[in-house]
Each structure stands twice: as structure tokens, then as C-alpha cells.
Amino acid sequence: MNLAALNEDEKRELYELMRLKNLRFKRDRLANYKPYTKQKDFHHTGSYRERLFMAGNQLGKTWAGAFEVAMHATGLYPDWWQGRRYQHATRWLVGSESAELTRKGVQRLLIGPPEIRDEWGTGAIPFELLKDTSMRPGVPDAISSAVVKHINGEDSVIQFNSYDQGRSKWQADTVDGVWFDEEPPLTIYSEGLTRTQATGGMVFVTFTPLLGMSDVVKRFLIEKPESAITTTMTIDDAEHYSEAERKSIIASYPEHEREARAKGIPVMGSGRVFPVAESAIKVSPFPIPAYWPRIVGLDFGWGHPTAAVWLAWDRDTDTLYVTDCYRQKEASVPIHAAAIRGRGEWCPVAWPHDGLQHDKGSGEQLAQQYKNAGVNMLPHRATFEDGSNGLEAGVSEMLARMQTMRIRVFSHLDDWFEEFRLYHRKDGLIVKSGDDLMAATRYAMMMRRKAKTQEEASSRRSHMAMPVVEFGVFDPVAGY
């Protein structure tokens, strides 16, 4: 269209039509919501009672939270929806750290610009279904609650709170859902869970983990109750940024906050055991040369996971490659043994001192139970060559190797990198929680002198009559 050919009245008419078209679009954003893949992944986890959408800044986590609440409040679900559906009107508690942040974030995305009341109804909740709002005293343009029409004819209610109001403000009647935008204190999070017990409702958190290893983060990333699930979104998953824009954004963040703000990785600051960028140790998987010896590190567990890590050793460069990992809790020795044997029965397995403990039922040492199950356990617990096995010494060597790129990790090992990110100190001491794969890696590294190629291991087994070895006793024939 040639705007220059229009007179002033025609231009005004055209601009008004464009304004109305834009307004109609904004008043029904819910119908036009097209989530990115990671946002859709988050929505699809609706069968879980507790959900965490952990993402970097400005990647779309709050946007996804707002549209999910709007869907549940209105009963309007898109064709692609695979998450939970409510056939009835719902009650919600939503909020953020302060009244101001709730107004600027949650309220703006659900209702519309707080300071422009003519545009209320241009958020995730359609204009035609926003029936009423009540204001919060003492906070300009802040809403206390909103009434939303559900497609079944009933009214849904959304109550807007903030964490700085304290726990008592979240002690509402029973609700169907709670949305925390940014991380709440554990007491308030627990209150949200309590409010949804009777309904079997949902609680979800959308946040950037700038507070480090807080109690709420620990619940999702370390404790991992069966009712909870985490979706992580990085700047690489934000489809509205170009590659050049991603690089520019990452460079603009302080270095110690880059992983949290761009990748949704909790900030550990000086408390991280391994303050090393993941990119420095990640490597794409590749076929392991047959002449590289290999070894497995095993960490025993029950209430916490039993973990195993497979290392391949490039002797020429003295580089250790983490090629595989396994983590499973509350499973029996035969289950773990089968998983280890399935990746190569010939590979020697290093293990820690608690393998010498005797099982209360059978009276048999734990390491011996694995050997009986067909696992190629080394006869002695993991130590350095001088016989020591200090935690700090092992961690120090792992860090030095990471800093000099002599520990590399296959990039698809998400469980390993999860522990790597969260491994931290408190009051100077390493926190012995959620460190199972890190411990297994350390044992394998310490005992790399016992690593074998498949040919070496097979030759050894076929040409030597393997003596019975009592664990913890030096065996001159075997040479350990």
C-alpha cells in the first residue's frame, strides 16, 4: 500500500483499523500462544504435583507460567496441549518476591500493563473472560485478585500475593494451583503445597537460580521427590535470539553469573567445588580407541544413589574421558551389577572403603557381593599410589585436570553434569550430598593405574588361573 497516496483522513482511518486489529490480537493472546520446545516440555509435565521451570533471564519462563495459569483458569487448551486439564473453574495463588515485582511480572503477563487500565485484558487472560479485579491497598495499580470466566460458566479466582507478606498471607483456603515466579522461601513453598493437598492440585516455580543451593533448589535437584520434576531452559533454547544475539547477551553478564542467567544453572559462586566452565570439559562422544585402557568407578548407595562412571585413559596425553555414567537409588546389588556388566564385563571396577563393610543380613562384604554378581571388582579399595585416599586430594587433582583439559566428559551425560554444577562447599567443607557420580569419577581417576584395555583384560583372564581374593588383603600373585 502506498501511504503517500492517502489523504490525512484516509491515513487516520487506516491507523485506527491497524490499532483495532492489534488490540484484538492483544486481547486474545491465549489463542495465539505458540510456545518454544522447552516451554512446551514444561507444560507437558502437568501430571506432576511439583514442577520447576528453571531458566536463564529473559528466556520465557514467566511467559510460560502466565499462559499455563490462564489456560487452567479459563479451561481453554490448545490442540497441542498434553498437560493436565481442568474441566471446572479453578482457584489460584500466584506471586513473586515483592508486591512491586508481582505487579511488574506476574500481573503484567496475566492481566496487561498495570499502569494502563485500558489495556487490562491484553495479557494471557483474554479480555472477554476477565470479569472483575480488586485492587491491593497501598500499592499503586497492583491487583489483589481477579475473577476469570471459565468456559463451563463458572468463575475462576486468581489471588496475587508476594513473599514479603509472610507465610500467613499464603494460608488461603484450598486452591487448585500455586504459581511462584522466582524462588520462594521454603516456608512459603511448603505452605503452597499444603494449600493444594485436598485438591491434588499443582505447584510450580518459574525462576532463574541466582540464590545458589537454596532449600527449594535442593528439593528439586538433589532430593528429587517422586512428585517433582524439573525442566531446564538455556539461552540456546530461546528461539527468538540469533546466535550473534546469544553471544552478545552472555558476554554482557558478569562472568560468575553467566551460567545462571544464560543457562539456568544455580549460582554457587566461590562455593563451587569445580569453578570451571562446562564448555572447557565437554566433548562430543567419539569411538574410543581400542588401545586406550578403561576403568569403572563405583560409589555405593541405597537412600542416595549407587553410581558408576566409565573412564577411558589416553596415556599419550594423560587425559581421562568420562564416557558413560549410571545412577540409581534403592535398588539391589544384582540390579546394579547387571547395569555395570552390560557395559563390558571385562572392565575393572574401582570402589571405596565402605565396600569392606559387612552386610547385616548375609554378613558378606559389599564389594564381595558385587564380585559374586559377576562384576570385575579390583581386590583393594581405591587409593592413590602412595596408599592415601583423601577427599580433598582427589578433588584437587580432578580440578587441576579440568583446568588443564585433562578430564573431558562426553556431552550427552546430563546426570554427570547435573552433579558437576551443584557440587559445592559450605563453610569451606565439601557438602556430601548429591555427589555420587563425582565420587565415582574420583575413585576411577585414583585407580587409573589399574585400567585395562579389553585385550589386556581378556588375555589376563585366559592366561592366568585367577586365585580367590579376599578383599582388603594384598595378593602377590595378582599383583595388587
PDB file of C-alpha atoms in Angstrom, residues 279-467:
ATOM      1  CA  SER A 279      32.451 -25.864  27.742  1.00  0.00           C
ATOM      2  CA  ALA A 280      36.030 -26.405  28.946  1.00  0.00           C
ATOM      3  CA  ILE A 281      35.427 -30.089  29.722  1.00  0.00           C
ATOM      4  CA  LYS A 282      32.597 -31.079  27.385  1.00  0.00           C
ATOM      5  CA  VAL A 283      33.426 -33.084  24.289  1.00  0.00           C
ATOM      6  CA  SER A 284      31.202 -34.724  21.697  1.00  0.00           C
ATOM      7  CA  PRO A 285      31.115 -38.528  22.006  1.00  0.00           C
ATOM      8  CA  PHE A 286      33.527 -40.421  19.762  1.00  0.00           C
ATOM      9  CA  PRO A 287      34.624 -44.064  19.343  1.00  0.00           C
ATOM     10  CA  ILE A 288      37.187 -44.978  22.000  1.00  0.00           C
ATOM     11  CA  PRO A 289      40.442 -46.366  20.529  1.00  0.00           C
ATOM     12  CA  ALA A 290      40.959 -49.986  21.463  1.00  0.00           C
ATOM     13  CA  TYR A 291      44.414 -49.241  22.891  1.00  0.00           C
ATOM     14  CA  TRP A 292      43.085 -46.793  25.485  1.00  0.00           C
ATOM     15  CA  PRO A 293      42.704 -48.590  28.834  1.00  0.00           C
ATOM     16  CA  ARG A 294      39.450 -48.219  30.696  1.00  0.00           C
ATOM     17  CA  ILE A 295      38.227 -48.380  34.262  1.00  0.00           C
ATOM     18  CA  VAL A 296      34.940 -48.001  36.142  1.00  0.00           C
ATOM     19  CA  GLY A 297      34.471 -46.052  39.365  1.00  0.00           C
ATOM     20  CA  LEU A 298      31.699 -47.285  41.675  1.00  0.00           C
ATOM     21  CA  ASP A 299      30.096 -45.448  44.610  1.00  0.00           C
ATOM     22  CA  PHE A 300      27.771 -47.499  46.810  1.00  0.00           C
ATOM     23  CA  GLY A 301      24.392 -46.216  47.941  1.00  0.00           C
ATOM     24  CA  TRP A 302      20.833 -47.019  48.918  1.00  0.00           C
ATOM     25  CA  GLY A 303      18.945 -43.966  50.210  1.00  0.00           C
ATOM     26  CA  HIS A 304      21.229 -41.951  47.967  1.00  0.00           C
ATOM     27  CA  PRO A 305      22.017 -43.379  44.523  1.00  0.00           C
ATOM     28  CA  THR A 306      24.524 -46.039  43.706  1.00  0.00           C
ATOM     29  CA  ALA A 307      26.630 -44.518  40.918  1.00  0.00           C
ATOM     30  CA  ALA A 308      29.119 -45.750  38.356  1.00  0.00           C
ATOM     31  CA  VAL A 309      31.316 -43.823  35.934  1.00  0.00           C
ATOM     32  CA  TRP A 310      33.265 -45.216  32.973  1.00  0.00           C
ATOM     33  CA  LEU A 311      36.657 -43.661  32.180  1.00  0.00           C
ATOM     34  CA  ALA A 312      38.892 -44.111  29.152  1.00  0.00           C
ATOM     35  CA  TRP A 313      42.534 -43.058  29.515  1.00  0.00           C
ATOM     36  CA  ASP A 314      44.577 -41.537  26.715  1.00  0.00           C
ATOM     37  CA  ARG A 315      48.015 -42.311  28.118  1.00  0.00           C
ATOM     38  CA  ASP A 316      49.803 -40.264  25.455  1.00  0.00           C
ATOM     39  CA  THR A 317      48.277 -37.007  26.718  1.00  0.00           C
ATOM     40  CA  ASP A 318      47.344 -38.258  30.205  1.00  0.00           C
ATOM     41  CA  THR A 319      43.732 -37.289  29.520  1.00  0.00           C
ATOM     42  CA  LEU A 320      40.794 -39.053  31.157  1.00  0.00           C
ATOM     43  CA  TYR A 321      37.494 -39.211  29.282  1.00  0.00           C
ATOM     44  CA  VAL A 322      34.204 -39.795  31.108  1.00  0.00           C
ATOM     45  CA  THR A 323      32.354 -41.860  28.512  1.00  0.00           C
ATOM     46  CA  ASP A 324      29.319 -43.141  30.406  1.00  0.00           C
ATOM     47  CA  CYS A 325      27.604 -42.987  33.776  1.00  0.00           C
ATOM     48  CA  TYR A 326      24.899 -44.775  35.750  1.00  0.00           C
ATOM     49  CA  ARG A 327      22.918 -43.607  38.782  1.00  0.00           C
ATOM     50  CA  GLN A 328      20.116 -45.453  40.574  1.00  0.00           C
ATOM     51  CA  LYS A 329      18.915 -45.467  44.172  1.00  0.00           C
ATOM     52  CA  GLU A 330      17.089 -48.059  46.259  1.00  0.00           C
ATOM     53  CA  ALA A 331      17.968 -50.991  44.011  1.00  0.00           C
ATOM     54  CA  SER A 332      19.617 -54.300  44.884  1.00  0.00           C
ATOM     55  CA  VAL A 333      23.168 -55.388  44.102  1.00  0.00           C
ATOM     56  CA  PRO A 334      22.057 -57.672  41.230  1.00  0.00           C
ATOM     57  CA  ILE A 335      20.319 -54.713  39.522  1.00  0.00           C
ATOM     58  CA  HIS A 336      23.405 -52.513  39.754  1.00  0.00           C
ATOM     59  CA  ALA A 337      25.707 -55.387  38.809  1.00  0.00           C
ATOM     60  CA  ALA A 338      23.688 -56.099  35.659  1.00  0.00           C
ATOM     61  CA  ALA A 339      23.931 -52.453  34.617  1.00  0.00           C
ATOM     62  CA  ILE A 340      27.707 -52.477  35.089  1.00  0.00           C
ATOM     63  CA  ARG A 341      28.270 -55.808  33.345  1.00  0.00           C
ATOM     64  CA  GLY A 342      26.071 -54.701  30.475  1.00  0.00           C
ATOM     65  CA  ARG A 343      28.655 -52.078  29.543  1.00  0.00           C
ATOM     66  CA  GLY A 344      31.508 -54.581  29.475  1.00  0.00           C
ATOM     67  CA  GLU A 345      32.160 -57.375  31.963  1.00  0.00           C
ATOM     68  CA  TRP A 346      35.899 -57.161  31.374  1.00  0.00           C
ATOM     69  CA  CYS A 347      36.354 -53.597  32.637  1.00  0.00           C
ATOM     70  CA  PRO A 348      37.974 -53.353  36.124  1.00  0.00           C
ATOM     71  CA  VAL A 349      35.944 -51.577  38.783  1.00  0.00           C
ATOM     72  CA  ALA A 350      37.367 -49.276  41.489  1.00  0.00           C
ATOM     73  CA  TRP A 351      35.393 -48.894  44.698  1.00  0.00           C
ATOM     74  CA  PRO A 352      35.592 -47.013  48.053  1.00  0.00           C
ATOM     75  CA  HIS A 353      36.354 -48.137  51.588  1.00  0.00           C
ATOM     76  CA  ASP A 354      32.705 -48.748  52.523  1.00  0.00           C
ATOM     77  CA  GLY A 355      32.805 -51.751  50.187  1.00  0.00           C
ATOM     78  CA  LEU A 356      34.603 -53.522  53.035  1.00  0.00           C
ATOM     79  CA  GLN A 357      31.574 -53.178  55.291  1.00  0.00           C
ATOM     80  CA  HIS A 358      29.675 -56.374  56.020  1.00  0.00           C
ATOM     81  CA  ASP A 359      26.012 -56.690  55.111  1.00  0.00           C
ATOM     82  CA  LYS A 360      23.908 -57.128  58.250  1.00  0.00           C
ATOM     83  CA  GLY A 361      21.828 -59.839  56.609  1.00  0.00           C
ATOM     84  CA  SER A 362      24.372 -62.011  54.807  1.00  0.00           C
ATOM     85  CA  GLY A 363      27.484 -60.987  56.733  1.00  0.00           C
ATOM     86  CA  GLU A 364      29.254 -60.626  53.416  1.00  0.00           C
ATOM     87  CA  GLN A 365      31.300 -57.615  52.369  1.00  0.00           C
ATOM     88  CA  LEU A 366      29.535 -55.337  49.890  1.00  0.00           C
ATOM     89  CA  ALA A 367      32.420 -55.468  47.419  1.00  0.00           C
ATOM     90  CA  GLN A 368      32.339 -59.267  47.557  1.00  0.00           C
ATOM     91  CA  GLN A 369      28.612 -59.248  46.772  1.00  0.00           C
ATOM     92  CA  TYR A 370      29.324 -57.342  43.559  1.00  0.00           C
ATOM     93  CA  LYS A 371      32.147 -59.766  42.696  1.00  0.00           C
ATOM     94  CA  ASN A 372      29.810 -62.692  43.261  1.00  0.00           C
ATOM     95  CA  ALA A 373      27.365 -60.986  40.894  1.00  0.00           C
ATOM     96  CA  GLY A 374      29.977 -61.054  38.132  1.00  0.00           C
ATOM     97  CA  VAL A 375      31.397 -57.546  38.431  1.00  0.00           C
ATOM     98  CA  ASN A 376      35.172 -57.313  37.830  1.00  0.00           C
ATOM     99  CA  MET A 377      35.923 -55.646  41.164  1.00  0.00           C
ATOM    100  CA  LEU A 378      39.517 -54.681  41.938  1.00  0.00           C
ATOM    101  CA  PRO A 379      40.714 -56.546  45.059  1.00  0.00           C
ATOM    102  CA  HIS A 380      41.508 -53.376  47.023  1.00  0.00           C
ATOM    103  CA  ARG A 381      39.601 -50.186  47.726  1.00  0.00           C
ATOM    104  CA  ALA A 382      40.505 -47.113  45.746  1.00  0.00           C
ATOM    105  CA  THR A 383      43.644 -45.258  46.826  1.00  0.00           C
ATOM    106  CA  PHE A 384      46.377 -43.169  45.299  1.00  0.00           C
ATOM    107  CA  GLU A 385      49.660 -44.933  44.545  1.00  0.00           C
ATOM    108  CA  ASP A 386      51.039 -43.943  47.954  1.00  0.00           C
ATOM    109  CA  GLY A 387      48.095 -45.633  49.702  1.00  0.00           C
ATOM    110  CA  SER A 388      46.272 -42.416  50.666  1.00  0.00           C
ATOM    111  CA  ASN A 389      42.673 -41.685  49.681  1.00  0.00           C
ATOM    112  CA  GLY A 390      41.918 -38.149  50.934  1.00  0.00           C
ATOM    113  CA  LEU A 391      38.804 -36.449  49.574  1.00  0.00           C
ATOM    114  CA  GLU A 392      40.460 -33.039  49.191  1.00  0.00           C
ATOM    115  CA  ALA A 393      43.456 -34.555  47.428  1.00  0.00           C
ATOM    116  CA  GLY A 394      41.189 -36.318  44.957  1.00  0.00           C
ATOM    117  CA  VAL A 395      39.074 -33.244  44.336  1.00  0.00           C
ATOM    118  CA  SER A 396      42.205 -31.129  43.908  1.00  0.00           C
ATOM    119  CA  GLU A 397      43.541 -33.465  41.218  1.00  0.00           C
ATOM    120  CA  MET A 398      40.176 -33.515  39.441  1.00  0.00           C
ATOM    121  CA  LEU A 399      40.077 -29.706  39.430  1.00  0.00           C
ATOM    122  CA  ALA A 400      43.653 -29.443  38.153  1.00  0.00           C
ATOM    123  CA  ARG A 401      42.841 -31.860  35.359  1.00  0.00           C
ATOM    124  CA  MET A 402      39.714 -29.918  34.420  1.00  0.00           C
ATOM    125  CA  GLN A 403      41.638 -26.652  34.342  1.00  0.00           C
ATOM    126  CA  THR A 404      44.269 -28.192  32.039  1.00  0.00           C
ATOM    127  CA  MET A 405      41.681 -30.050  29.921  1.00  0.00           C
ATOM    128  CA  ARG A 406      42.913 -33.468  31.055  1.00  0.00           C
ATOM    129  CA  ILE A 407      39.449 -34.537  32.158  1.00  0.00           C
ATOM    130  CA  ARG A 408      36.914 -34.411  29.346  1.00  0.00           C
ATOM    131  CA  VAL A 409      33.296 -35.518  29.610  1.00  0.00           C
ATOM    132  CA  PHE A 410      31.011 -36.758  26.855  1.00  0.00           C
ATOM    133  CA  SER A 411      28.456 -34.012  26.294  1.00  0.00           C
ATOM    134  CA  HIS A 412      25.336 -36.205  26.495  1.00  0.00           C
ATOM    135  CA  LEU A 413      25.928 -37.258  30.130  1.00  0.00           C
ATOM    136  CA  ASP A 414      23.291 -34.979  31.666  1.00  0.00           C
ATOM    137  CA  ASP A 415      23.310 -36.703  35.083  1.00  0.00           C
ATOM    138  CA  TRP A 416      27.062 -36.188  35.400  1.00  0.00           C
ATOM    139  CA  PHE A 417      26.865 -32.502  34.509  1.00  0.00           C
ATOM    140  CA  GLU A 418      23.958 -32.004  36.888  1.00  0.00           C
ATOM    141  CA  GLU A 419      26.118 -33.121  39.819  1.00  0.00           C
ATOM    142  CA  PHE A 420      29.110 -31.185  38.493  1.00  0.00           C
ATOM    143  CA  ARG A 421      27.078 -27.941  38.575  1.00  0.00           C
ATOM    144  CA  LEU A 422      25.741 -28.481  42.086  1.00  0.00           C
ATOM    145  CA  TYR A 423      28.863 -29.860  43.790  1.00  0.00           C
ATOM    146  CA  HIS A 424      29.650 -27.193  46.361  1.00  0.00           C
ATOM    147  CA  ARG A 425      31.127 -26.253  49.704  1.00  0.00           C
ATOM    148  CA  LYS A 426      29.511 -24.818  52.796  1.00  0.00           C
ATOM    149  CA  ASP A 427      31.679 -23.097  55.378  1.00  0.00           C
ATOM    150  CA  GLY A 428      34.679 -24.338  53.431  1.00  0.00           C
ATOM    151  CA  LEU A 429      33.719 -28.006  53.604  1.00  0.00           C
ATOM    152  CA  ILE A 430      32.522 -30.093  50.666  1.00  0.00           C
ATOM    153  CA  VAL A 431      28.847 -30.923  51.030  1.00  0.00           C
ATOM    154  CA  LYS A 432      28.468 -34.703  50.859  1.00  0.00           C
ATOM    155  CA  SER A 433      25.102 -34.713  49.143  1.00  0.00           C
ATOM    156  CA  GLY A 434      24.227 -35.296  45.519  1.00  0.00           C
ATOM    157  CA  ASP A 435      27.860 -36.158  44.778  1.00  0.00           C
ATOM    158  CA  ASP A 436      27.569 -39.819  43.817  1.00  0.00           C
ATOM    159  CA  LEU A 437      28.858 -39.549  40.242  1.00  0.00           C
ATOM    160  CA  MET A 438      31.551 -37.103  41.328  1.00  0.00           C
ATOM    161  CA  ALA A 439      32.751 -39.643  43.909  1.00  0.00           C
ATOM    162  CA  ALA A 440      32.702 -42.473  41.368  1.00  0.00           C
ATOM    163  CA  THR A 441      34.735 -40.349  38.965  1.00  0.00           C
ATOM    164  CA  ARG A 442      37.278 -39.662  41.699  1.00  0.00           C
ATOM    165  CA  TYR A 443      37.689 -43.361  42.545  1.00  0.00           C
ATOM    166  CA  ALA A 444      38.249 -44.279  38.897  1.00  0.00           C
ATOM    167  CA  MET A 445      40.775 -41.454  38.469  1.00  0.00           C
ATOM    168  CA  MET A 446      42.684 -42.516  41.582  1.00  0.00           C
ATOM    169  CA  MET A 447      42.925 -46.108  40.334  1.00  0.00           C
ATOM    170  CA  ARG A 448      43.643 -45.396  36.656  1.00  0.00           C
ATOM    171  CA  ARG A 449      46.923 -47.309  37.088  1.00  0.00           C
ATOM    172  CA  LYS A 450      44.730 -50.440  37.141  1.00  0.00           C
ATOM    173  CA  ALA A 451      42.876 -49.539  33.930  1.00  0.00           C
ATOM    174  CA  LYS A 452      42.943 -52.190  31.199  1.00  0.00           C
ATOM    175  CA  THR A 453      42.188 -52.456  27.521  1.00  0.00           C
ATOM    176  CA  GLN A 454      39.744 -55.192  26.595  1.00  0.00           C
ATOM    177  CA  GLU A 455      42.581 -57.172  25.048  1.00  0.00           C
ATOM    178  CA  GLU A 456      44.695 -56.865  28.204  1.00  0.00           C
ATOM    179  CA  ALA A 457      41.799 -57.866  30.407  1.00  0.00           C
ATOM    180  CA  SER A 458      40.857 -60.843  28.218  1.00  0.00           C
ATOM    181  CA  SER A 459      44.464 -62.002  27.958  1.00  0.00           C
ATOM    182  CA  ARG A 460      44.901 -61.789  31.685  1.00  0.00           C
ATOM    183  CA  ARG A 461      41.808 -63.835  32.335  1.00  0.00           C
ATOM    184  CA  SER A 462      42.611 -66.510  29.771  1.00  0.00           C
ATOM    185  CA  HIS A 463      46.287 -66.999  30.684  1.00  0.00           C
ATOM    186  CA  MET A 464      46.075 -66.816  34.467  1.00  0.00           C
ATOM    187  CA  ALA A 465      44.202 -69.018  36.858  1.00  0.00           C
ATOM    188  CA  MET A 466      42.527 -66.338  38.882  1.00  0.00           C
ATOM    189  CA  PRO A 467      43.061 -67.015  42.596  1.00  0.00           C
TER     190      PRO A 467
END
